[in-house]
XYZ file of C-alpha atoms in Angstrom:
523
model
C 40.743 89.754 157.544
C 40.546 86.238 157.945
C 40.554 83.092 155.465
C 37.234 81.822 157.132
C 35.467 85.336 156.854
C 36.279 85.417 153.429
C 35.343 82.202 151.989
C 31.932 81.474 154.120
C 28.691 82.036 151.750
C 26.860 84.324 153.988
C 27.215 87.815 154.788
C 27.758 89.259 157.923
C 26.254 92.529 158.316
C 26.765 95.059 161.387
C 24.072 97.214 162.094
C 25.527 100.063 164.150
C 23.361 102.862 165.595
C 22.546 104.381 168.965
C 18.513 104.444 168.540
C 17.211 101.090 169.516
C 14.059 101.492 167.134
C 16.182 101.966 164.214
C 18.408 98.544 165.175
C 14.912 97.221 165.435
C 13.576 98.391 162.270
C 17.010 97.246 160.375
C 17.344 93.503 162.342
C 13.666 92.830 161.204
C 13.982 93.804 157.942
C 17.298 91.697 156.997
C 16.482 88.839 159.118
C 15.422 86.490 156.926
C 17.347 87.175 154.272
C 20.363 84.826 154.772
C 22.336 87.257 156.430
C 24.701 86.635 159.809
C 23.419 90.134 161.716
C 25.484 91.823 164.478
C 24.075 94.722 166.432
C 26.118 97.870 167.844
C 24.915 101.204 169.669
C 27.833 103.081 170.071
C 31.345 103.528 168.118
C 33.940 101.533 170.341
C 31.648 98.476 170.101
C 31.122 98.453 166.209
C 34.894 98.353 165.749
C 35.246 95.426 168.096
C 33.234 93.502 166.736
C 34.017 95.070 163.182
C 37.951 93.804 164.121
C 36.289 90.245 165.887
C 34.543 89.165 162.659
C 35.264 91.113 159.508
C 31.883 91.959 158.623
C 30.955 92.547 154.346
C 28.862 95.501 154.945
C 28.722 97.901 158.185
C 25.000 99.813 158.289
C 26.611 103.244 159.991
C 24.689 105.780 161.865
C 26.325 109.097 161.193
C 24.801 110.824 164.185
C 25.497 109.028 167.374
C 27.116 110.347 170.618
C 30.908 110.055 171.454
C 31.932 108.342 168.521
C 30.099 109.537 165.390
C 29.993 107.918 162.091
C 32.636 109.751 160.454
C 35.401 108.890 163.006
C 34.057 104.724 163.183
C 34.218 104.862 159.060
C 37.743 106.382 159.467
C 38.945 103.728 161.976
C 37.673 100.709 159.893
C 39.476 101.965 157.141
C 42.593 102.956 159.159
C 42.825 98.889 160.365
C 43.856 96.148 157.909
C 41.537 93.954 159.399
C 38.173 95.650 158.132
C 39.291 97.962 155.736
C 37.452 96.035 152.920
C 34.369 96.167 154.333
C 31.615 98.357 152.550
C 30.247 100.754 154.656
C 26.641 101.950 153.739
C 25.913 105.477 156.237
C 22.486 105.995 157.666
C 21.417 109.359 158.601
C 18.436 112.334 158.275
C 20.840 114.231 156.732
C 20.314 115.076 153.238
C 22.912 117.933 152.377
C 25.629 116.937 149.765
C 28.835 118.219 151.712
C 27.742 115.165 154.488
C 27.599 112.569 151.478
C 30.795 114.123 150.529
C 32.288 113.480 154.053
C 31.658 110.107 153.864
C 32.623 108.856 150.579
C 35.887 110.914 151.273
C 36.583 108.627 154.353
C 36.101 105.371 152.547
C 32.140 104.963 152.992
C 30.294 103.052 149.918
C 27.165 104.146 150.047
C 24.489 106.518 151.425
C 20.968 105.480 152.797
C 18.727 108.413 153.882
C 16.531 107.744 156.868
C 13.717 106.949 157.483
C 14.336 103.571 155.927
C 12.550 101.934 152.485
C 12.759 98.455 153.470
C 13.398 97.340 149.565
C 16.222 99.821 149.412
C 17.760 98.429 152.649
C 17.348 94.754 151.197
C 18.663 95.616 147.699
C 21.852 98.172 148.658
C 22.780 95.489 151.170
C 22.012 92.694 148.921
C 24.959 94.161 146.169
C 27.526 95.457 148.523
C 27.810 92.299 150.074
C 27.962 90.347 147.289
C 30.552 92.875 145.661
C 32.471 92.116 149.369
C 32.303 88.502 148.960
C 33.430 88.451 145.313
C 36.485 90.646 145.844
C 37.607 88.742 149.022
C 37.346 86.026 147.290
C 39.482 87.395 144.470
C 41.733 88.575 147.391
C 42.546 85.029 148.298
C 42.511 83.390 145.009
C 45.383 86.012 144.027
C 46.918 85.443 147.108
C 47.016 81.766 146.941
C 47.789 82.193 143.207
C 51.312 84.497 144.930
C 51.643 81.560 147.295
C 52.206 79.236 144.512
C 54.013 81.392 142.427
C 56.357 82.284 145.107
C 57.091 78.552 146.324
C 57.624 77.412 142.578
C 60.080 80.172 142.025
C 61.812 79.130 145.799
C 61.760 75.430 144.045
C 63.231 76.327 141.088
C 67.236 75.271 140.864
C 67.659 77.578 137.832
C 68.355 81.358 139.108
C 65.684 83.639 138.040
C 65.740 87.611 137.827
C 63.535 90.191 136.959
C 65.166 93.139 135.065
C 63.768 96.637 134.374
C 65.083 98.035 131.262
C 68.142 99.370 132.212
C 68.868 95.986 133.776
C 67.908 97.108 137.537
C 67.294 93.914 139.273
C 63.909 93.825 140.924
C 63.174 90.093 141.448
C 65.444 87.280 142.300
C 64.665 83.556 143.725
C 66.762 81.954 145.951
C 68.382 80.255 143.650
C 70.011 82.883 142.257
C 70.999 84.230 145.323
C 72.699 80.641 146.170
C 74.902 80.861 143.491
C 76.207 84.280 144.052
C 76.481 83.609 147.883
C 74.159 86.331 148.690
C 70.279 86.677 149.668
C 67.498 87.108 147.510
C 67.047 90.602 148.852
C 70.616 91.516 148.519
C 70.083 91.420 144.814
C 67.271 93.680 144.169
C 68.463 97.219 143.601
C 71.624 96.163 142.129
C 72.861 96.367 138.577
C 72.520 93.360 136.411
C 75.105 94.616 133.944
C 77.290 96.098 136.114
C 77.480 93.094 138.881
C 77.697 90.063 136.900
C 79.982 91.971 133.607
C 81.455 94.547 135.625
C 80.009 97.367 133.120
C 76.398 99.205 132.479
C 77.695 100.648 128.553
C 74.799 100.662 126.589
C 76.902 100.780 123.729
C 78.604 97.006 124.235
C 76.164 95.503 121.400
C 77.560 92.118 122.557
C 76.536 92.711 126.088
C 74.166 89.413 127.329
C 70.368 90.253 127.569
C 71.121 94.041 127.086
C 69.127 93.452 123.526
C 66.204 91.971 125.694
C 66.172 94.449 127.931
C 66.311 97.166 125.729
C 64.660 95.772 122.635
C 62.834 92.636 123.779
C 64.895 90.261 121.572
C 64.291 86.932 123.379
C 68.424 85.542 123.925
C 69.673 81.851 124.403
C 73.512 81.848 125.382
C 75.702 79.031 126.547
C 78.792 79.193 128.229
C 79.137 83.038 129.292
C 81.158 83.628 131.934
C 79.190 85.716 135.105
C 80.980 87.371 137.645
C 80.467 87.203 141.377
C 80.600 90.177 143.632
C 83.875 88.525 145.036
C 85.327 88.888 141.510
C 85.516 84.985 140.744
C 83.353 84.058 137.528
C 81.123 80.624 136.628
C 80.131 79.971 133.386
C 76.171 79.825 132.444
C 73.596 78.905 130.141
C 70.892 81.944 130.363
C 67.616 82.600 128.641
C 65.873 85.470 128.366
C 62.895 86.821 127.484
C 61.317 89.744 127.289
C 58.394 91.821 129.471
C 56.360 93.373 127.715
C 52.516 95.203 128.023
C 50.936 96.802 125.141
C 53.711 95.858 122.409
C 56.111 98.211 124.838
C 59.049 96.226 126.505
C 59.111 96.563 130.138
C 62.470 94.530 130.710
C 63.077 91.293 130.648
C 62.897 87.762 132.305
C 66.578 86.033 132.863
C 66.853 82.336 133.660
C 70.148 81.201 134.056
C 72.096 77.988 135.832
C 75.341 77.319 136.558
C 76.905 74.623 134.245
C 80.168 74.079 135.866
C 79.753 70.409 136.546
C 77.799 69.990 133.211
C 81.355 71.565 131.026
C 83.490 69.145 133.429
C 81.718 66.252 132.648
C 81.252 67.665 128.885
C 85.604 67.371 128.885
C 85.352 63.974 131.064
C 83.233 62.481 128.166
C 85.051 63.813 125.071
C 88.355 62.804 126.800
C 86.784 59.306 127.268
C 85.450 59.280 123.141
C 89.201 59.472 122.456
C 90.353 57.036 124.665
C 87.957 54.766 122.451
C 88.968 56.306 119.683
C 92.706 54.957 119.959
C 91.948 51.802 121.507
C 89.673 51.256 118.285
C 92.018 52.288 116.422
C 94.598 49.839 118.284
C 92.089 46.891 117.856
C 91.434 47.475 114.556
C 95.296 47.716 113.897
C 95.869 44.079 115.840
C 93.027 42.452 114.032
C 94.331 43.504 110.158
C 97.863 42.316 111.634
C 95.975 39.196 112.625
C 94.155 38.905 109.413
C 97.330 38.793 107.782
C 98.653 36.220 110.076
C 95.931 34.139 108.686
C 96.411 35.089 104.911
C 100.188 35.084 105.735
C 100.636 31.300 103.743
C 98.720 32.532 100.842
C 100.408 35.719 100.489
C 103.688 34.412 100.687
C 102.651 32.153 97.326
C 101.642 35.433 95.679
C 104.712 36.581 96.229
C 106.467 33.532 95.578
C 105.274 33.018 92.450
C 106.864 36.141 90.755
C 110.407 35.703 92.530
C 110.049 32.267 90.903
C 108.965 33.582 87.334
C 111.811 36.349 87.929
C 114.569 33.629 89.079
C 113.937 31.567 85.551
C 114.020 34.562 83.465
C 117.188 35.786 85.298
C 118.434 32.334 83.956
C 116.973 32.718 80.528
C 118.821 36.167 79.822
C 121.976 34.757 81.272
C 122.246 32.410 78.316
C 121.123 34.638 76.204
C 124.312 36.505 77.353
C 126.744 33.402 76.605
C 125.355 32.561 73.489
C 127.485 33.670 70.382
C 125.417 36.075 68.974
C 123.118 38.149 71.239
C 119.188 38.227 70.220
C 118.309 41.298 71.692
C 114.860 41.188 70.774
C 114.712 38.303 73.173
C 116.769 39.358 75.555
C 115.043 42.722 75.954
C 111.561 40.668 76.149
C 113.199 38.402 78.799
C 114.163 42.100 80.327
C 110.486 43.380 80.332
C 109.060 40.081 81.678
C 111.805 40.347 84.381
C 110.246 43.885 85.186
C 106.285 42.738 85.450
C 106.829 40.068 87.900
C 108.730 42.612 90.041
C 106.148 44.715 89.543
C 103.802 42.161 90.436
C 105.453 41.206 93.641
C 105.744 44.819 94.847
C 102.134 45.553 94.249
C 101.107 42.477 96.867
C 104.032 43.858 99.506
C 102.149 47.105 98.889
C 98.884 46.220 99.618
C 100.316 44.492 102.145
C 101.959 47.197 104.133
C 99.060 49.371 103.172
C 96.420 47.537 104.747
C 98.394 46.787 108.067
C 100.020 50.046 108.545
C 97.939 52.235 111.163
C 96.237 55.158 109.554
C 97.640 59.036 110.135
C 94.989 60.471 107.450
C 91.814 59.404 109.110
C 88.661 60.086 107.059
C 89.086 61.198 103.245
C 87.036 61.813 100.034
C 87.552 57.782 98.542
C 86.058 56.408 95.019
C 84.590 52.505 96.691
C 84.992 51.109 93.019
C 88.989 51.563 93.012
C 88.883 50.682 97.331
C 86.608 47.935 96.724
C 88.625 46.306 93.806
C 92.029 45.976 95.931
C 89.921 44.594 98.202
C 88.781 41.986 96.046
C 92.653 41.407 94.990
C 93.094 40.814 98.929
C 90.377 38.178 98.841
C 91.986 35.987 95.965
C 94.036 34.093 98.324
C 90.724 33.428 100.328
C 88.855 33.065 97.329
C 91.205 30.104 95.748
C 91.380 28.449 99.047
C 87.566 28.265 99.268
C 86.885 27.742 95.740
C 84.846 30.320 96.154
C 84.784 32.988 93.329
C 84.335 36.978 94.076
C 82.202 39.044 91.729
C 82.116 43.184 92.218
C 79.469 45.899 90.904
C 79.950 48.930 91.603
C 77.378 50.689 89.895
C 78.837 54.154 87.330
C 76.881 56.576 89.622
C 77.774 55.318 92.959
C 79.436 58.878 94.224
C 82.560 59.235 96.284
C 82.059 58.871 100.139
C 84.125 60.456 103.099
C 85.811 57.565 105.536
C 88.840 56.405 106.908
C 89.786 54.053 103.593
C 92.283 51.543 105.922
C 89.364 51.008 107.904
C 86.597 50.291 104.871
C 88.865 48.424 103.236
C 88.878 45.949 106.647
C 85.683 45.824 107.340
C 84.793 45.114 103.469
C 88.212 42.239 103.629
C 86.289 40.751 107.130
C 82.805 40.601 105.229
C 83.859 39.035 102.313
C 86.360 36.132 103.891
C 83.217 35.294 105.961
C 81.304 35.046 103.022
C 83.660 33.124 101.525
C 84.311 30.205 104.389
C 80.060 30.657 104.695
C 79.615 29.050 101.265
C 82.191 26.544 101.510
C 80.829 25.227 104.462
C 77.507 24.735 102.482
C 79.511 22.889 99.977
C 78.422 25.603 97.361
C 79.708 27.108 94.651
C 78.271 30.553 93.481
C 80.189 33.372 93.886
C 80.495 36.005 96.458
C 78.675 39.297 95.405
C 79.685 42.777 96.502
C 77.686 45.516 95.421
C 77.476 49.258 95.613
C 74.468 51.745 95.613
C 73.694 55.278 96.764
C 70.580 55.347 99.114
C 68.642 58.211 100.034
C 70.816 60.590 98.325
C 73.007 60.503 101.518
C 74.588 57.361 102.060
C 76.262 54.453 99.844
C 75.265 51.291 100.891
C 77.684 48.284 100.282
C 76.861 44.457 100.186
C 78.147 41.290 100.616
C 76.127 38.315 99.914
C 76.324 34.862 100.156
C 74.821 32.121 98.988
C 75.963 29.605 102.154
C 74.723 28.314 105.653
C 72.544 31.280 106.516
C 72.676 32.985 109.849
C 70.906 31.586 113.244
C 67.720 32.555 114.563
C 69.188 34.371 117.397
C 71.751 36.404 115.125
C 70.087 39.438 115.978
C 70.548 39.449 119.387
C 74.196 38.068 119.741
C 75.363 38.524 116.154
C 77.576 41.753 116.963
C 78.053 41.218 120.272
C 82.108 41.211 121.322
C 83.051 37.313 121.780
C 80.428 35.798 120.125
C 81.644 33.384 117.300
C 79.738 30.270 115.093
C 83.772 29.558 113.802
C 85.393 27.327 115.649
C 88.526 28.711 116.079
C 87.471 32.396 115.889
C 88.093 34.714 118.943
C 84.258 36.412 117.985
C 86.036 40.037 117.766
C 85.335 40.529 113.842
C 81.936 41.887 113.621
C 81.907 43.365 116.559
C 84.994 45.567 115.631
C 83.197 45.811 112.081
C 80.229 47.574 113.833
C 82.815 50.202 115.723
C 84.437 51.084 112.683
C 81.660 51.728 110.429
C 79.766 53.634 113.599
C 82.957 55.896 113.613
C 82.528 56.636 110.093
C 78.846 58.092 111.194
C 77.546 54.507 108.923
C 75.565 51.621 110.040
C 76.121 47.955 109.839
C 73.876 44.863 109.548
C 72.466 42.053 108.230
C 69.778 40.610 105.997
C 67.958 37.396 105.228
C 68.114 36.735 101.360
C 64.650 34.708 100.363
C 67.233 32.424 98.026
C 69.248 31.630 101.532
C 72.433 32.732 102.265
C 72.857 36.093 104.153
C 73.624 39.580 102.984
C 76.012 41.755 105.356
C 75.458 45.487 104.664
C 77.268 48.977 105.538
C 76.641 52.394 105.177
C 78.897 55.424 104.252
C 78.186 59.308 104.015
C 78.608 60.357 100.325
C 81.393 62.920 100.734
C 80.249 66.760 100.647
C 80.091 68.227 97.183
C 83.287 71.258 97.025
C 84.680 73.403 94.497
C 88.146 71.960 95.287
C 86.678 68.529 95.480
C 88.508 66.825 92.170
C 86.521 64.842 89.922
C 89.436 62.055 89.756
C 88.825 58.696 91.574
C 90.701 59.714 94.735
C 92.552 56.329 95.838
């Protein structure tokens, strides 16, 4: 059967019968009715042109020499070509085992002779509409195939088609690429048993074996499939289920081969720590540069107590010589002696603290007590710029989880800004750091100013690496600041106050809630 025969809007009919008047009677009668007629008197030229032009309906003649009816019916419907078509039999014959005969060899319908014209118009009129729906049908499923098949032949992703017991009885080309076989090569075979090397029923754990058996829909990454050469790939598979009437049928597997993807996967996370030191490096040079910078300063804090200790050294030492010992002042001399020591090791400490490079990484940390040493940093910065620091840290800010050698420089690099910001305005109110839980998920921390402001293109360059308004500066500060606070899963940025000035902010997680978790400020 052809495309053309089955999509044109009229019938053909064949009227096939070896009395002339009949043909006659039948041509005259369907004429007019829209109909493409072809005439036949004998049996070898209805199947020609039967085969030629694939008519809907064939009007038969039962009784006819040679050939009769019975053995043209039979050869229609033994050939492909016009096995569709509906034959209608004509004949005197009115006995039931003849109507039998011919609806056993494939015949439609019966019309007994001599011919009703209205019965001939109307029987011809349905069959050959019924012929032209369902070869239309026909192609629509067939183009519908077509497209099916050529999507699944697109498709990268290997598909299969699994019977219950995980009999394979569909697989695309894809599939069959990645197991170095053909498509055809595959159906038959055991799904279980050639890509895990076992059909138990009994291995619970066994990939799409819960689909297949119980039409739970499965989503699996990285399972390792076997080849038939015995080498194994890993996968990402889906499957679903097949079912009809609530009953599962087997099941629909669509897997790929991620290979590649896992290589690249190990690429990347070998590249994240590759960042992760060199941050860690940079952020380690810039606190030893910061303290190159506070490095006069410092040594004045430190100065200042070996001073204090040096002329209370001298104090007890006459003390000592004197003729009669005051102990009471000696022992005072003694204590002061101790707090200036004291004193001197706590700025060494923070000292050593804040340039040593972290081995703890991220911890449960209390911002009040982190945020307070880092106002103690700032006092050298603070006195040089005139510039006073005020903190508020607010009683139910809650603890967060971060690396605190890494807060503690971004919060130092914030503030010092701040700080040279307002002096350069020639102003004189402090710098305010504040604390506050947002969301319920994050504290947020600020530092505001009441200085020069910020540019109109801050947003765009602001963070960028080697951008700088300082003269001297190298334009690594906030930049690094953003890194740092993005590896403590925080954000960082800026804000506009209405009373001038600028307002640097950052985010923090509030640390997860455990039994173990102490209620102690953890330092």
């Amino acid at each position: 059967m052809t495309e053309t025969a089955s999509e044109r809007d009229e019938a053909t009919i064949l009227l096939v019968d070896d009395n002339a008047q009949n043909l006659k009677v039948l041509y005259e009668t369907l004429k007019d009715r829209g109909y493409r007629l072809l005439i036949a008197n004998e049996g070898e030229k209805a199947l020609a042109l039967a085969e030629r032009h694939q008519p809907e309906v064939i009007l038969l003649d039962i009784m006819m020499p040679g050939m009769d009816g019975y053995d043209v019916c039979q050869r229609l419907k033994e050939n492909p070509d016009t096995a569709d078509g509906a034959v209608v039999f004509l004949s005197a014959l009115d006995d039931v085992d003849a109507k039998v005969k011919g609806f056993s060899l494939g015949g439609a319908d019966y019309i007994s002779k001599p011919f009703q014209a209205q019965e001939v118009i109307a029987r011809v009129a349905t069959h050959a509409r019924v012929i032209q729906l369902e070869r239309q049908l026909q192609a629509r499923n067939r183009q519908l195939e077509s497209d099916q098949t050529r999507i699944l032949n697109a498709i990268s992703e290997g598909i299969y088609g699994l019977t219950t017991e995980g009999e394979i009885i569909f697989a695309n080309p894809a599939a069959g690429a990645m197991l170095g076989l053909e498509p055809e090569e595959l159906v038959g075979q055991n799904f279980f048993r050639l890509h895990f090397g076992t059909q138990d029923a009994d291995s619970d754990d066994l990939p799409v074996l819960a689909t297949c058996r119980n039409g739970v829909a499965e989503h699996q990454r990285d399972v390792a499939m076997y080849r038939p050469d015995g080498t194994s790939f890993p996968v990402e598979y889906r499957s679903s289920p097949k079912l009809e009437d609530d009953q599962v049928l087997g099941a629909v597997v669509v897997f790929r081969d991620i290979s590649a993807e896992l290589e690249n996967e190990r690429a990347l996370d070998e590249a994240r720590e590759t960042v992760d030191v060199q941050r860690d490096q940079l952020a380690h040079a810039s606190r030893l540069s910061t303290m190159g910078e506070m490095a006069a300063g410092f040594a004045h804090e430190v100065n200042q107590p070996l001073t204090a200790i040096s002329n209370y050294v001298r104090v007890s030492d006459r003390l000592l010589s004197a003729d009669e010992l005051d102990r009471e002042l000696l022992g005072q001399t003694l204590h002061k002696i101790e707090a200036q020591a004291h004193r001197a090791s706590e700025v060494i400490r923070r000292i050593r603290s804040f340039v040593k490079k972290p081995a703890s990484g991220k911890e449960v940390i209390q911002l009040d007590c982190l945020l307070e040493e880092t106002r103690q940093f700032a006092e050298v910065d603070s006195r040089t710029n005139q510039v006073a620091v005020e903190l508020d840290v607010g009683d139910s800010v809650p603890a967060v989880l971060a690396d605190p050698i890494q807060v503690q420089q971004v919060a130092l690099n914030l503030i010092r800004n701040a700080l040279e910001a307002t002096r350069s305005a020639g102003g004189k109110e402090p710098v305010r750091v504040t604390a506050a839980i947002i969301d319920g998920q994050f504290v947020r921390i600020e530092v505001t100013d009441r200085g020069v402001g910020l540019p109109e293109d801050a947003e765009e360059k602001l963070f960028h690496p080697f951008f700088t308004t300082k003269q001297e500066g190298m334009g690594i500060g906030l930049a690094l600041c953003r890194s740092l606070i993005q590896a403590q899963n925080g954000e960082i940025g800026f804000e506009r106050p209405e009373e001038g000035g600028a307002t640097f902010y950052f985010t923090l997680p509030v640390a997860p809630v455990t039994a173990e978790q102490p209620e102690e400020a953890v330092e």
